[in-house]
C-alpha positions in Angstrom: -205.6 11.3 106.1 -202.3 10.0 106.7 -199.7 7.5 104.8 -201.1 3.9 104.6 -200.2 0.5 103.4 -202.2 -0.6 100.4 -201.8 -3.8 97.9 -202.2 -3.7 94.2 -201.6 -5.9 91.3 -201.9 -6.4 87.4 -204.8 -8.4 86.1 -203.3 -11.7 85.9 -201.7 -11.5 89.5 -198.1 -11.8 87.9 -197.2 -8.6 89.5 -197.9 -7.8 93.0 -196.9 -5.0 95.1 -197.5 -2.8 98.4 -197.3 0.8 98.5 -197.3 3.3 101.6 -199.7 6.3 100.0 -201.5 9.3 101.7 -204.5 9.1 99.2 -205.8 12.4 100.8 -202.9 13.8 99.1 -204.8 13.5 95.9 -204.2 12.1 92.8 -202.6 13.2 89.2 -204.3 13.0 85.7 -202.2 14.3 82.9 -202.8 15.1 79.2 -199.4 14.5 77.7 -199.4 11.9 74.9 -198.4 9.1 77.0 -200.9 9.6 79.6 -203.9 10.9 77.4 -203.7 7.4 75.4 -203.3 5.4 78.3 -205.9 7.0 80.3 -203.1 7.4 83.3 -204.5 8.0 86.7 -201.5 8.0 89.6 -201.3 8.6 93.1 -197.7 8.8 94.8 -195.5 6.7 97.2 -192.7 9.2 97.8 -189.3 7.7 98.8 -187.4 4.6 97.3 -188.9 2.4 99.8 -192.5 3.4 99.8 -193.0 0.7 97.0 -192.4 -2.8 97.6 -192.5 -5.5 94.7 -194.1 -8.7 96.3 -194.1 -10.5 93.0 -192.9 -9.7 89.8 -192.1 -12.2 87.2 -194.3 -10.5 84.7 -192.7 -7.0 84.8 -191.6 -5.3 81.9 -190.7 -1.4 81.5 -191.1 1.3 79.2 -189.2 4.5 79.2 -190.4 7.6 76.8 -188.7 10.9 76.4 -191.0 13.7 76.1 -190.1 16.2 73.4 -187.7 19.0 74.4 -186.6 16.9 77.2 -183.1 15.3 77.2 -184.1 12.3 79.0 -187.3 10.4 80.5 -188.6 11.5 83.9 -190.7 8.2 84.5 -190.1 4.4 84.0 -193.3 3.0 83.4 -193.8 -0.6 84.8 -196.6 -3.1 83.0 -197.1 -6.9 82.9 -195.8 -8.6 80.0 -198.5 -11.3 80.3 -201.9 -8.9 80.7 -200.6 -5.7 79.9 -201.7 -3.9 82.9 -199.7 -0.8 83.8 -198.8 -0.9 87.4 -196.6 1.8 88.7 -193.8 4.0 87.4 -190.6 5.1 88.9 -189.1 8.5 88.5 -187.1 11.2 90.2 -188.2 14.9 91.5 -186.9 17.0 94.2 -190.4 18.3 95.1 -191.6 14.8 95.6 -188.5 14.3 97.8 -186.2 12.5 95.2 -187.2 9.0 94.2 -191.0 8.1 94.0 -193.5 5.6 92.5 -196.6 6.9 90.6 -198.8 4.0 91.2 -201.9 3.6 88.8 -205.0 4.1 90.9 -206.9 1.5 89.6 -204.3 -1.3 90.3 -204.9 -0.9 94.2 -207.1 -3.1 95.9 -209.5 -0.6 97.1 -213.2 -0.7 97.6 -215.0 1.4 94.9 -216.0 4.2 97.7 -212.3 4.7 98.7 -211.4 5.2 95.0 -214.2 7.7 94.5 -213.0 9.8 97.5 -209.5 10.3 96.2 -209.0 14.2 95.3 -207.8 14.7 91.6 -205.2 17.1 90.0 -205.2 17.7 86.4 -202.2 18.5 84.7 -201.2 20.1 81.6 -198.2 17.9 80.5 -199.1 18.3 76.8 -197.7 21.8 77.1 -195.0 20.9 79.9 -197.1 23.0 82.1 -197.2 20.7 85.1 -198.5 23.5 87.4 -201.5 24.4 85.5 -204.8 22.4 84.6 -205.4 21.9 80.9 -207.8 23.8 78.7 -210.3 20.8 79.0 -209.4 18.7 82.4 -212.3 16.4 82.2 -211.6 15.3 78.7 -208.5 13.4 80.2 
């Protein structure tokens, strides 16, 4: 597969966006305390211009600093009207610098396309993003 442009939104439509993503590159499910609580499932739009906000009057943000870290590495965006988490913005060199972690359920995709997205399970709870957690299917 290759990079394609997909549209997405929160539940009420106050936040609408489009993102350039390669769904075949896989997605991430993490077991850190935040991701586990919100059942986060992300695909990546790599690069600062790969996510474009089309409508954002309902945007609110949340920044969380993981234990042992000096600062947050993600800024989570959610809708202040319906509460849906749409995407997060961060910076990691191995992802090409600035990236957006787009919440898979917010993408306007048919169910069969969602089911075909490969999933990587990450052990964020122990700060080991290079390893699967002991119980990956539980997240």
